[in-house]
Amino acid sequence: MYPQGYLLDPEGKNLLSFKRDSMNPMNEGFLELWSFRGTTSKQFRFSKRLSKGKAIDQWNDLLKHGWKVIEEQSEAA
């Protein structure tokens, strides 16, 4: 299944959002990059469509490099 959730970079400056495509949730989705501006706001940088395999590889690779899974309510809202 396509990964879904939020990853925060080790420096706390960038947030990646993995979201399933509602039309094909088992096989495709979107990766969104957000950067934090100050302490209370964030700026959208880009969105990219990814297949399930590439998304899983990206998710696992980022975790190996120190990115942390965060809760939607605490950091991504």
Coordinates of N, CA, C and O in Angstrom, one line a residue:
M1 N 0.8 -1.2 0.0 CA 0.0 0.0 0.0 C 0.9 1.3 0.0 O 2.0 1.3 0.6
Y2 N 0.4 2.3 -0.6 CA 1.1 3.6 -0.7 C 1.4 4.2 0.7 O 0.4 4.2 1.5
P3 N 2.6 4.6 1.0 CA 2.8 5.2 2.4 C 2.0 6.5 2.5 O 1.8 7.2 1.5
Q4 N 1.6 6.8 3.7 CA 0.9 8.0 4.0 C 1.3 8.5 5.3 O 1.4 7.8 6.3
G5 N 1.7 9.8 5.3 CA 2.1 10.5 6.6 C 3.0 11.6 6.3 O 3.1 12.1 5.2
Y6 N 3.7 12.1 7.4 CA 4.6 13.2 7.3 C 5.9 12.9 7.8 O 6.1 12.2 8.9
L7 N 7.0 13.4 7.2 CA 8.3 13.3 7.6 C 9.0 14.7 7.7 O 8.8 15.5 6.9
L8 N 9.7 14.8 8.9 CA 10.4 16.1 9.1 C 11.9 15.9 9.0 O 12.4 14.9 9.6
D9 N 12.6 16.8 8.3 CA 14.0 16.6 8.2 C 14.7 16.8 9.5 O 14.2 17.3 10.4
P10 N 16.0 16.3 9.6 CA 16.7 16.3 10.9 C 16.9 17.8 11.4 O 17.0 18.0 12.6
E11 N 17.0 18.8 10.5 CA 17.2 20.1 11.0 C 15.9 20.8 11.3 O 15.9 22.0 11.8
G12 N 14.7 20.2 11.0 CA 13.4 20.8 11.3 C 13.0 21.9 10.4 O 12.2 22.8 10.7
K13 N 13.6 21.9 9.2 CA 13.3 23.0 8.2 C 12.4 22.6 7.1 O 11.8 23.5 6.4
N14 N 12.3 21.3 6.8 CA 11.5 20.9 5.7 C 10.5 19.7 6.1 O 10.9 18.9 7.0
L15 N 9.4 19.7 5.5 CA 8.4 18.7 5.8 C 7.9 18.1 4.5 O 7.7 18.8 3.6
L16 N 7.9 16.7 4.5 CA 7.4 16.0 3.3 C 6.1 15.4 3.7 O 6.0 14.7 4.8
S17 N 5.1 15.5 2.8 CA 3.8 14.9 3.0 C 3.6 13.8 2.0 O 3.7 14.1 0.8
F18 N 3.3 12.6 2.4 CA 3.0 11.5 1.5 C 1.5 11.3 1.5 O 1.0 11.0 2.6
K19 N 0.8 11.5 0.4 CA -0.6 11.4 0.3 C -1.0 10.4 -0.8 O -0.5 10.5 -1.9
R20 N -2.0 9.5 -0.5 CA -2.5 8.6 -1.6 C -3.3 9.4 -2.6 O -4.0 10.3 -2.2
D21 N -3.3 8.9 -3.8 CA -4.2 9.5 -4.8 C -5.5 8.9 -4.6 O -5.7 7.6 -4.6
S22 N -6.6 9.7 -4.4 CA -7.9 9.2 -4.2 C -8.5 8.3 -5.3 O -9.3 7.5 -5.1
M23 N -8.0 8.5 -6.5 CA -8.4 7.8 -7.7 C -7.7 6.4 -7.8 O -8.2 5.5 -8.5
N24 N -6.6 6.3 -7.2 CA -5.8 5.0 -7.3 C -5.0 4.9 -6.0 O -3.7 4.9 -6.0
P25 N -5.6 4.8 -4.8 CA -4.9 4.8 -3.5 C -3.9 3.7 -3.3 O -3.0 3.8 -2.5
M26 N -4.1 2.6 -3.9 CA -3.2 1.4 -3.7 C -1.9 1.5 -4.5 O -0.9 1.0 -4.0
N27 N -1.8 2.3 -5.6 CA -0.7 2.3 -6.4 C 0.0 3.6 -6.7 O 1.2 3.7 -7.1
E28 N -0.6 4.8 -6.4 CA -0.1 6.1 -6.7 C -0.4 7.1 -5.6 O -1.4 6.9 -4.9
G29 N 0.4 8.1 -5.6 CA 0.1 9.2 -4.7 C 1.0 10.4 -5.0 O 1.6 10.5 -6.0
F30 N 1.0 11.3 -4.0 CA 1.7 12.6 -4.2 C 2.7 12.8 -3.0 O 2.4 12.4 -1.9
L31 N 3.8 13.4 -3.4 CA 4.8 13.8 -2.4 C 4.8 15.3 -2.4 O 5.0 15.9 -3.5
E32 N 4.6 16.0 -1.3 CA 4.6 17.4 -1.2 C 5.7 17.9 -0.3 O 5.9 17.3 0.8
L33 N 6.5 18.9 -0.7 CA 7.5 19.5 0.1 C 7.1 20.8 0.6 O 6.7 21.7 -0.2
W34 N 7.2 21.0 1.9 CA 6.9 22.3 2.5 C 8.2 22.7 3.3 O 8.9 21.9 3.9
S35 N 8.5 24.0 3.3 CA 9.6 24.5 4.1 C 9.0 25.4 5.2 O 8.0 26.1 4.9
F36 N 9.6 25.4 6.4 CA 9.1 26.2 7.5 C 9.7 27.6 7.3 O 10.9 27.8 7.1
R37 N 8.8 28.6 7.5 CA 9.2 30.0 7.5 C 8.9 30.6 8.9 O 7.7 30.8 9.2
G38 N 9.9 30.8 9.7 CA 9.6 31.2 11.0 C 9.1 30.1 11.9 O 9.3 28.9 11.6
T39 N 8.5 30.5 13.0 CA 8.0 29.4 13.9 C 6.6 29.0 13.7 O 6.2 27.9 14.2
T40 N 5.8 29.8 13.0 CA 4.4 29.4 12.9 C 3.9 29.2 11.5 O 2.7 28.9 11.3
S41 N 4.7 29.4 10.5 CA 4.1 29.3 9.1 C 5.0 28.4 8.3 O 6.2 28.2 8.6
K42 N 4.4 27.9 7.2 CA 5.2 27.1 6.3 C 4.8 27.5 4.8 O 3.8 28.1 4.6
Q43 N 5.8 27.2 3.9 CA 5.6 27.5 2.5 C 5.6 26.3 1.7 O 6.5 25.5 1.8
F44 N 4.6 26.2 0.8 CA 4.6 25.1 -0.2 C 5.7 25.3 -1.2 O 5.9 26.3 -1.7
R45 N 6.5 24.2 -1.5 CA 7.6 24.2 -2.4 C 7.2 23.5 -3.7 O 7.4 24.1 -4.8
F46 N 6.8 22.2 -3.6 CA 6.4 21.5 -4.8 C 5.7 20.2 -4.5 O 5.7 19.8 -3.4
S47 N 5.0 19.7 -5.5 CA 4.3 18.4 -5.4 C 4.7 17.5 -6.6 O 5.0 18.0 -7.7
K48 N 4.8 16.3 -6.3 CA 5.3 15.3 -7.3 C 4.5 14.0 -7.2 O 4.2 13.6 -6.1
R49 N 4.0 13.5 -8.3 CA 3.3 12.2 -8.3 C 4.4 11.1 -8.3 O 5.4 11.1 -9.0
L50 N 4.1 10.1 -7.4 CA 5.0 8.9 -7.3 C 4.2 7.6 -7.3 O 3.1 7.6 -6.8
S51 N 4.9 6.6 -7.9 CA 4.3 5.3 -7.8 C 4.5 4.7 -6.4 O 5.3 5.2 -5.6
K52 N 3.8 3.7 -6.1 CA 3.9 3.1 -4.8 C 5.3 2.6 -4.5 O 5.8 2.9 -3.4
G53 N 6.0 2.0 -5.5 CA 7.3 1.5 -5.2 C 8.3 2.6 -5.0 O 9.1 2.5 -4.0
K54 N 8.2 3.7 -5.7 CA 9.2 4.8 -5.5 C 8.9 5.5 -4.2 O 9.8 6.0 -3.5
A55 N 7.6 5.6 -3.9 CA 7.2 6.3 -2.6 C 7.8 5.5 -1.4 O 8.3 6.1 -0.5
I56 N 7.6 4.2 -1.5 CA 8.1 3.3 -0.4 C 9.6 3.4 -0.3 O 10.2 3.6 0.8
D57 N 10.3 3.4 -1.4 CA 11.8 3.5 -1.4 C 12.2 4.9 -0.8 O 13.1 5.0 0.0
Q58 N 11.5 6.0 -1.2 CA 11.8 7.3 -0.8 C 11.6 7.4 0.8 O 12.4 8.0 1.5
W59 N 10.5 6.9 1.2 CA 10.1 7.0 2.6 C 11.2 6.3 3.5 O 11.7 6.8 4.4
N60 N 11.6 5.0 3.1 CA 12.6 4.3 3.8 C 13.9 4.9 3.8 O 14.7 4.9 4.8
D61 N 14.3 5.5 2.6 CA 15.6 6.1 2.5 C 15.7 7.4 3.4 O 16.7 7.6 4.1
L62 N 14.6 8.1 3.4 CA 14.6 9.3 4.3 C 14.7 8.9 5.8 O 15.4 9.6 6.6
L63 N 14.0 7.9 6.2 CA 14.1 7.4 7.6 C 15.5 7.0 7.9 O 16.0 7.3 9.0
K64 N 16.2 6.4 7.0 CA 17.6 6.0 7.2 C 18.5 7.2 7.4 O 19.6 7.1 8.0
H65 N 18.2 8.3 6.8 CA 19.0 9.5 6.8 C 18.5 10.5 7.9 O 18.8 11.7 7.8
G66 N 17.8 10.0 8.9 CA 17.5 10.9 10.0 C 16.1 11.6 10.0 O 15.9 12.4 11.0
W67 N 15.4 11.5 9.0 CA 14.0 12.1 8.9 C 13.2 11.4 9.9 O 13.3 10.2 10.2
K68 N 12.2 12.1 10.6 CA 11.4 11.6 11.6 C 9.9 11.7 11.2 O 9.5 12.6 10.6
V69 N 9.2 10.6 11.5 CA 7.7 10.6 11.3 C 7.1 11.4 12.3 O 7.4 11.3 13.5
I70 N 6.2 12.3 11.9 CA 5.5 13.2 12.9 C 4.0 13.0 12.8 O 3.5 12.6 11.7
E71 N 3.3 13.4 13.8 CA 1.9 13.4 13.8 C 1.3 14.6 13.1 O 1.8 15.7 13.2
E72 N 0.2 14.4 12.4 CA -0.4 15.5 11.6 C -0.8 16.7 12.5 O -0.5 17.8 12.1
Q73 N -1.4 16.4 13.6 CA -1.9 17.5 14.5 C -0.7 18.3 15.1 O -0.9 19.5 15.2
S74 N 0.4 17.7 15.4 CA 1.4 18.4 16.1 C 2.3 19.3 15.2 O 2.6 20.4 15.6
E75 N 2.7 18.9 14.1 CA 3.6 19.6 13.2 C 3.0 20.1 11.9 O 3.4 21.1 11.4
A76 N 2.2 19.3 11.3 CA 1.8 19.5 9.9 C 0.5 20.3 9.8 O 0.2 20.7 8.7
A77 N -0.1 20.6 10.9 CA -1.4 21.4 10.8 C -1.1 22.9 10.6 O -0.1 23.4 10.9

